[in-house]
PDB file of C-alpha atoms in Angstrom:
ATOM      1  CA  GLN A 309       1.877  58.705 -43.928  1.00  0.00           C
ATOM      2  CA  VAL A 310       3.763  55.047 -44.504  1.00  0.00           C
ATOM      3  CA  GLN A 311       6.243  53.835 -42.281  1.00  0.00           C
ATOM      4  CA  LEU A 312       8.705  51.466 -43.698  1.00  0.00           C
ATOM      5  CA  VAL A 313      11.659  49.948 -41.503  1.00  0.00           C
ATOM      6  CA  GLU A 314      14.654  47.574 -42.687  1.00  0.00           C
ATOM      7  CA  SER A 315      16.445  44.955 -41.744  1.00  0.00           C
ATOM      8  CA  GLY A 316      19.076  42.142 -42.287  1.00  0.00           C
ATOM      9  CA  GLY A 317      21.798  44.174 -43.680  1.00  0.00           C
ATOM     10  CA  GLY A 318      25.376  42.903 -42.474  1.00  0.00           C
ATOM     11  CA  LEU A 319      28.709  42.118 -43.497  1.00  0.00           C
ATOM     12  CA  VAL A 320      29.050  38.770 -45.719  1.00  0.00           C
ATOM     13  CA  GLN A 321      31.970  37.271 -47.489  1.00  0.00           C
ATOM     14  CA  ALA A 322      31.557  36.608 -51.665  1.00  0.00           C
ATOM     15  CA  GLY A 323      29.469  33.421 -52.632  1.00  0.00           C
ATOM     16  CA  ASP A 324      26.836  34.196 -49.234  1.00  0.00           C
ATOM     17  CA  SER A 325      23.707  34.545 -48.881  1.00  0.00           C
ATOM     18  CA  LEU A 326      21.449  37.381 -46.719  1.00  0.00           C
ATOM     19  CA  LYS A 327      17.531  38.017 -46.596  1.00  0.00           C
ATOM     20  CA  LEU A 328      16.402  41.629 -46.284  1.00  0.00           C
ATOM     21  CA  SER A 329      12.918  42.381 -44.294  1.00  0.00           C
ATOM     22  CA  CYS A 330      10.965  45.766 -44.832  1.00  0.00           C
ATOM     23  CA  THR A 331       7.908  45.660 -42.630  1.00  0.00           C
ATOM     24  CA  ALA A 332       5.599  48.667 -43.664  1.00  0.00           C
ATOM     25  CA  SER A 333       3.305  50.646 -40.888  1.00  0.00           C
ATOM     26  CA  GLY A 334       0.490  53.272 -40.967  1.00  0.00           C
ATOM     27  CA  ARG A 335      -1.673  53.797 -43.461  1.00  0.00           C
ATOM     28  CA  THR A 336      -0.552  51.528 -46.307  1.00  0.00           C
ATOM     29  CA  PHE A 337      -3.485  51.752 -48.366  1.00  0.00           C
ATOM     30  CA  SER A 338      -2.507  53.455 -51.002  1.00  0.00           C
ATOM     31  CA  SER A 339       0.313  51.886 -51.854  1.00  0.00           C
ATOM     32  CA  VAL A 340       0.073  48.885 -54.275  1.00  0.00           C
ATOM     33  CA  LEU A 341       4.478  48.248 -54.946  1.00  0.00           C
ATOM     34  CA  MET A 342       7.363  47.831 -52.800  1.00  0.00           C
ATOM     35  CA  GLY A 343      10.319  48.647 -53.941  1.00  0.00           C
ATOM     36  CA  TRP A 344      14.003  47.364 -53.875  1.00  0.00           C
ATOM     37  CA  PHE A 345      16.639  49.921 -54.547  1.00  0.00           C
ATOM     38  CA  ARG A 346      20.396  49.946 -53.678  1.00  0.00           C
ATOM     39  CA  GLN A 347      23.086  52.775 -53.694  1.00  0.00           C
ATOM     40  CA  ALA A 348      26.616  52.575 -53.482  1.00  0.00           C
ATOM     41  CA  PRO A 349      29.199  55.192 -52.699  1.00  0.00           C
ATOM     42  CA  GLY A 350      29.558  57.672 -55.984  1.00  0.00           C
ATOM     43  CA  LYS A 351      26.993  56.198 -57.311  1.00  0.00           C
ATOM     44  CA  GLU A 352      23.663  56.214 -58.775  1.00  0.00           C
ATOM     45  CA  ARG A 353      20.406  55.100 -56.352  1.00  0.00           C
ATOM     46  CA  GLU A 354      19.286  51.480 -58.443  1.00  0.00           C
ATOM     47  CA  PHE A 355      16.317  49.653 -59.192  1.00  0.00           C
ATOM     48  CA  VAL A 356      16.800  46.009 -57.734  1.00  0.00           C
ATOM     49  CA  ALA A 357      13.358  44.853 -57.323  1.00  0.00           C
ATOM     50  CA  ALA A 358       9.420  45.604 -57.258  1.00  0.00           C
ATOM     51  CA  ILE A 359       6.300  43.362 -55.971  1.00  0.00           C
ATOM     52  CA  ASN A 360       2.652  44.504 -56.299  1.00  0.00           C
ATOM     53  CA  TRP A 361       1.420  43.820 -53.194  1.00  0.00           C
ATOM     54  CA  ARG A 362      -2.102  43.269 -54.542  1.00  0.00           C
ATOM     55  CA  GLY A 363      -1.440  40.480 -56.759  1.00  0.00           C
ATOM     56  CA  GLY A 364       2.564  39.280 -55.563  1.00  0.00           C
ATOM     57  CA  SER A 365       3.328  39.980 -59.648  1.00  0.00           C
ATOM     58  CA  THR A 366       7.328  40.924 -59.261  1.00  0.00           C
ATOM     59  CA  SER A 367       9.373  42.865 -61.435  1.00  0.00           C
ATOM     60  CA  TYR A 368      13.419  42.405 -61.505  1.00  0.00           C
ATOM     61  CA  ALA A 369      16.582  44.873 -63.091  1.00  0.00           C
ATOM     62  CA  ASP A 370      17.971  42.410 -65.490  1.00  0.00           C
ATOM     63  CA  SER A 371      21.669  42.096 -64.719  1.00  0.00           C
ATOM     64  CA  LEU A 372      20.157  40.618 -61.094  1.00  0.00           C
ATOM     65  CA  LYS A 373      17.362  38.211 -62.448  1.00  0.00           C
ATOM     66  CA  GLY A 374      18.188  34.784 -61.075  1.00  0.00           C
ATOM     67  CA  ARG A 375      20.296  35.900 -57.982  1.00  0.00           C
ATOM     68  CA  PHE A 376      17.793  38.011 -56.466  1.00  0.00           C
ATOM     69  CA  THR A 377      14.012  37.450 -55.274  1.00  0.00           C
ATOM     70  CA  ILE A 378      11.383  39.510 -53.548  1.00  0.00           C
ATOM     71  CA  SER A 379       8.566  38.429 -51.869  1.00  0.00           C
ATOM     72  CA  ARG A 380       6.259  39.343 -49.610  1.00  0.00           C
ATOM     73  CA  ASP A 381       3.807  38.038 -46.287  1.00  0.00           C
ATOM     74  CA  VAL A 382       0.737  40.043 -46.162  1.00  0.00           C
ATOM     75  CA  ALA A 383      -0.823  39.249 -42.784  1.00  0.00           C
ATOM     76  CA  LYS A 384       3.052  40.019 -41.455  1.00  0.00           C
ATOM     77  CA  ASN A 385       2.995  43.925 -44.063  1.00  0.00           C
ATOM     78  CA  THR A 386       6.035  42.847 -44.234  1.00  0.00           C
ATOM     79  CA  GLY A 387       8.506  42.382 -47.453  1.00  0.00           C
ATOM     80  CA  TYR A 388      11.662  40.237 -48.332  1.00  0.00           C
ATOM     81  CA  LEU A 389      14.892  40.286 -50.552  1.00  0.00           C
ATOM     82  CA  GLN A 390      16.790  37.631 -50.929  1.00  0.00           C
ATOM     83  CA  MET A 391      20.174  37.820 -51.971  1.00  0.00           C
ATOM     84  CA  ASN A 392      22.225  34.746 -53.193  1.00  0.00           C
ATOM     85  CA  SER A 393      25.486  34.226 -54.765  1.00  0.00           C
ATOM     86  CA  LEU A 394      26.784  37.978 -53.485  1.00  0.00           C
ATOM     87  CA  LYS A 395      29.706  39.831 -55.044  1.00  0.00           C
ATOM     88  CA  PRO A 396      31.162  42.452 -53.860  1.00  0.00           C
ATOM     89  CA  GLU A 397      29.707  44.444 -56.209  1.00  0.00           C
ATOM     90  CA  ASP A 398      26.552  43.908 -54.382  1.00  0.00           C
ATOM     91  CA  THR A 399      28.332  45.892 -51.676  1.00  0.00           C
ATOM     92  CA  ALA A 400      25.874  48.939 -50.735  1.00  0.00           C
ATOM     93  CA  ASP A 401      23.203  50.501 -49.030  1.00  0.00           C
ATOM     94  CA  TYR A 402      20.004  49.125 -49.629  1.00  0.00           C
ATOM     95  CA  TYR A 403      16.186  50.821 -49.473  1.00  0.00           C
ATOM     96  CA  CYS A 404      12.600  49.689 -49.511  1.00  0.00           C
ATOM     97  CA  ALA A 405      10.582  51.661 -51.001  1.00  0.00           C
ATOM     98  CA  ALA A 406       6.416  52.368 -51.143  1.00  0.00           C
ATOM     99  CA  GLY A 407       4.015  53.719 -53.427  1.00  0.00           C
ATOM    100  CA  PRO A 408       0.902  53.530 -55.584  1.00  0.00           C
ATOM    101  CA  TYR A 409       1.121  51.769 -58.789  1.00  0.00           C
ATOM    102  CA  THR A 410       3.040  52.897 -62.092  1.00  0.00           C
ATOM    103  CA  MET A 411       4.245  51.450 -64.943  1.00  0.00           C
ATOM    104  CA  ARG A 412       7.199  52.625 -64.291  1.00  0.00           C
ATOM    105  CA  LEU A 413       8.306  50.960 -60.917  1.00  0.00           C
ATOM    106  CA  TYR A 414      11.792  51.134 -61.984  1.00  0.00           C
ATOM    107  CA  ALA A 415      11.946  55.207 -61.279  1.00  0.00           C
ATOM    108  CA  TRP A 416      12.582  55.955 -57.617  1.00  0.00           C
ATOM    109  CA  GLU A 417      11.421  58.923 -57.939  1.00  0.00           C
ATOM    110  CA  GLN A 418       7.567  56.922 -58.682  1.00  0.00           C
ATOM    111  CA  TYR A 419       8.254  56.018 -55.203  1.00  0.00           C
ATOM    112  CA  ASN A 420       6.217  58.109 -52.154  1.00  0.00           C
ATOM    113  CA  TYR A 421       8.233  56.117 -48.471  1.00  0.00           C
ATOM    114  CA  TRP A 422      11.324  55.092 -48.162  1.00  0.00           C
ATOM    115  CA  GLY A 423      13.051  53.424 -45.249  1.00  0.00           C
ATOM    116  CA  GLN A 424      16.282  54.454 -43.731  1.00  0.00           C
ATOM    117  CA  GLY A 425      18.484  51.615 -46.003  1.00  0.00           C
ATOM    118  CA  THR A 426      20.119  48.766 -44.214  1.00  0.00           C
ATOM    119  CA  GLN A 427      23.716  48.376 -45.373  1.00  0.00           C
ATOM    120  CA  VAL A 428      25.479  45.050 -47.406  1.00  0.00           C
ATOM    121  CA  THR A 429      28.935  44.826 -47.188  1.00  0.00           C
ATOM    122  CA  VAL A 430      30.046  41.585 -49.825  1.00  0.00           C
ATOM    123  CA  SER A 431      33.973  40.893 -48.825  1.00  0.00           C
ATOM    124  CA  SER A 432      35.772  38.789 -51.477  1.00  0.00           C
TER     125      SER A 432
END
């Protein structure tokens, strides 16, 4: 069992930055990947970014690469999603997830554990 707790969401204006945190606890040794997904009302869950907890390699959705940065602090068991130049289209519930290594790290069904989600609202 892995528990993930997210924080850092809120209401911001277009162009602002926001940094989300995801702290993991429990039996995390079986997890290698930490990913971020988002879901806007009426839309499908969308891959944002993922990081390999062991080596630190990262992957991003093509549309977000350059604005969003994923990182981790191993000692704190915490992952981060730095979001810059936010747009109203970024408004969504953001979820962190953990799971075993897979080449399909962009697919939500590959992850075993999920956080509660944190809401990000970007106003124009």
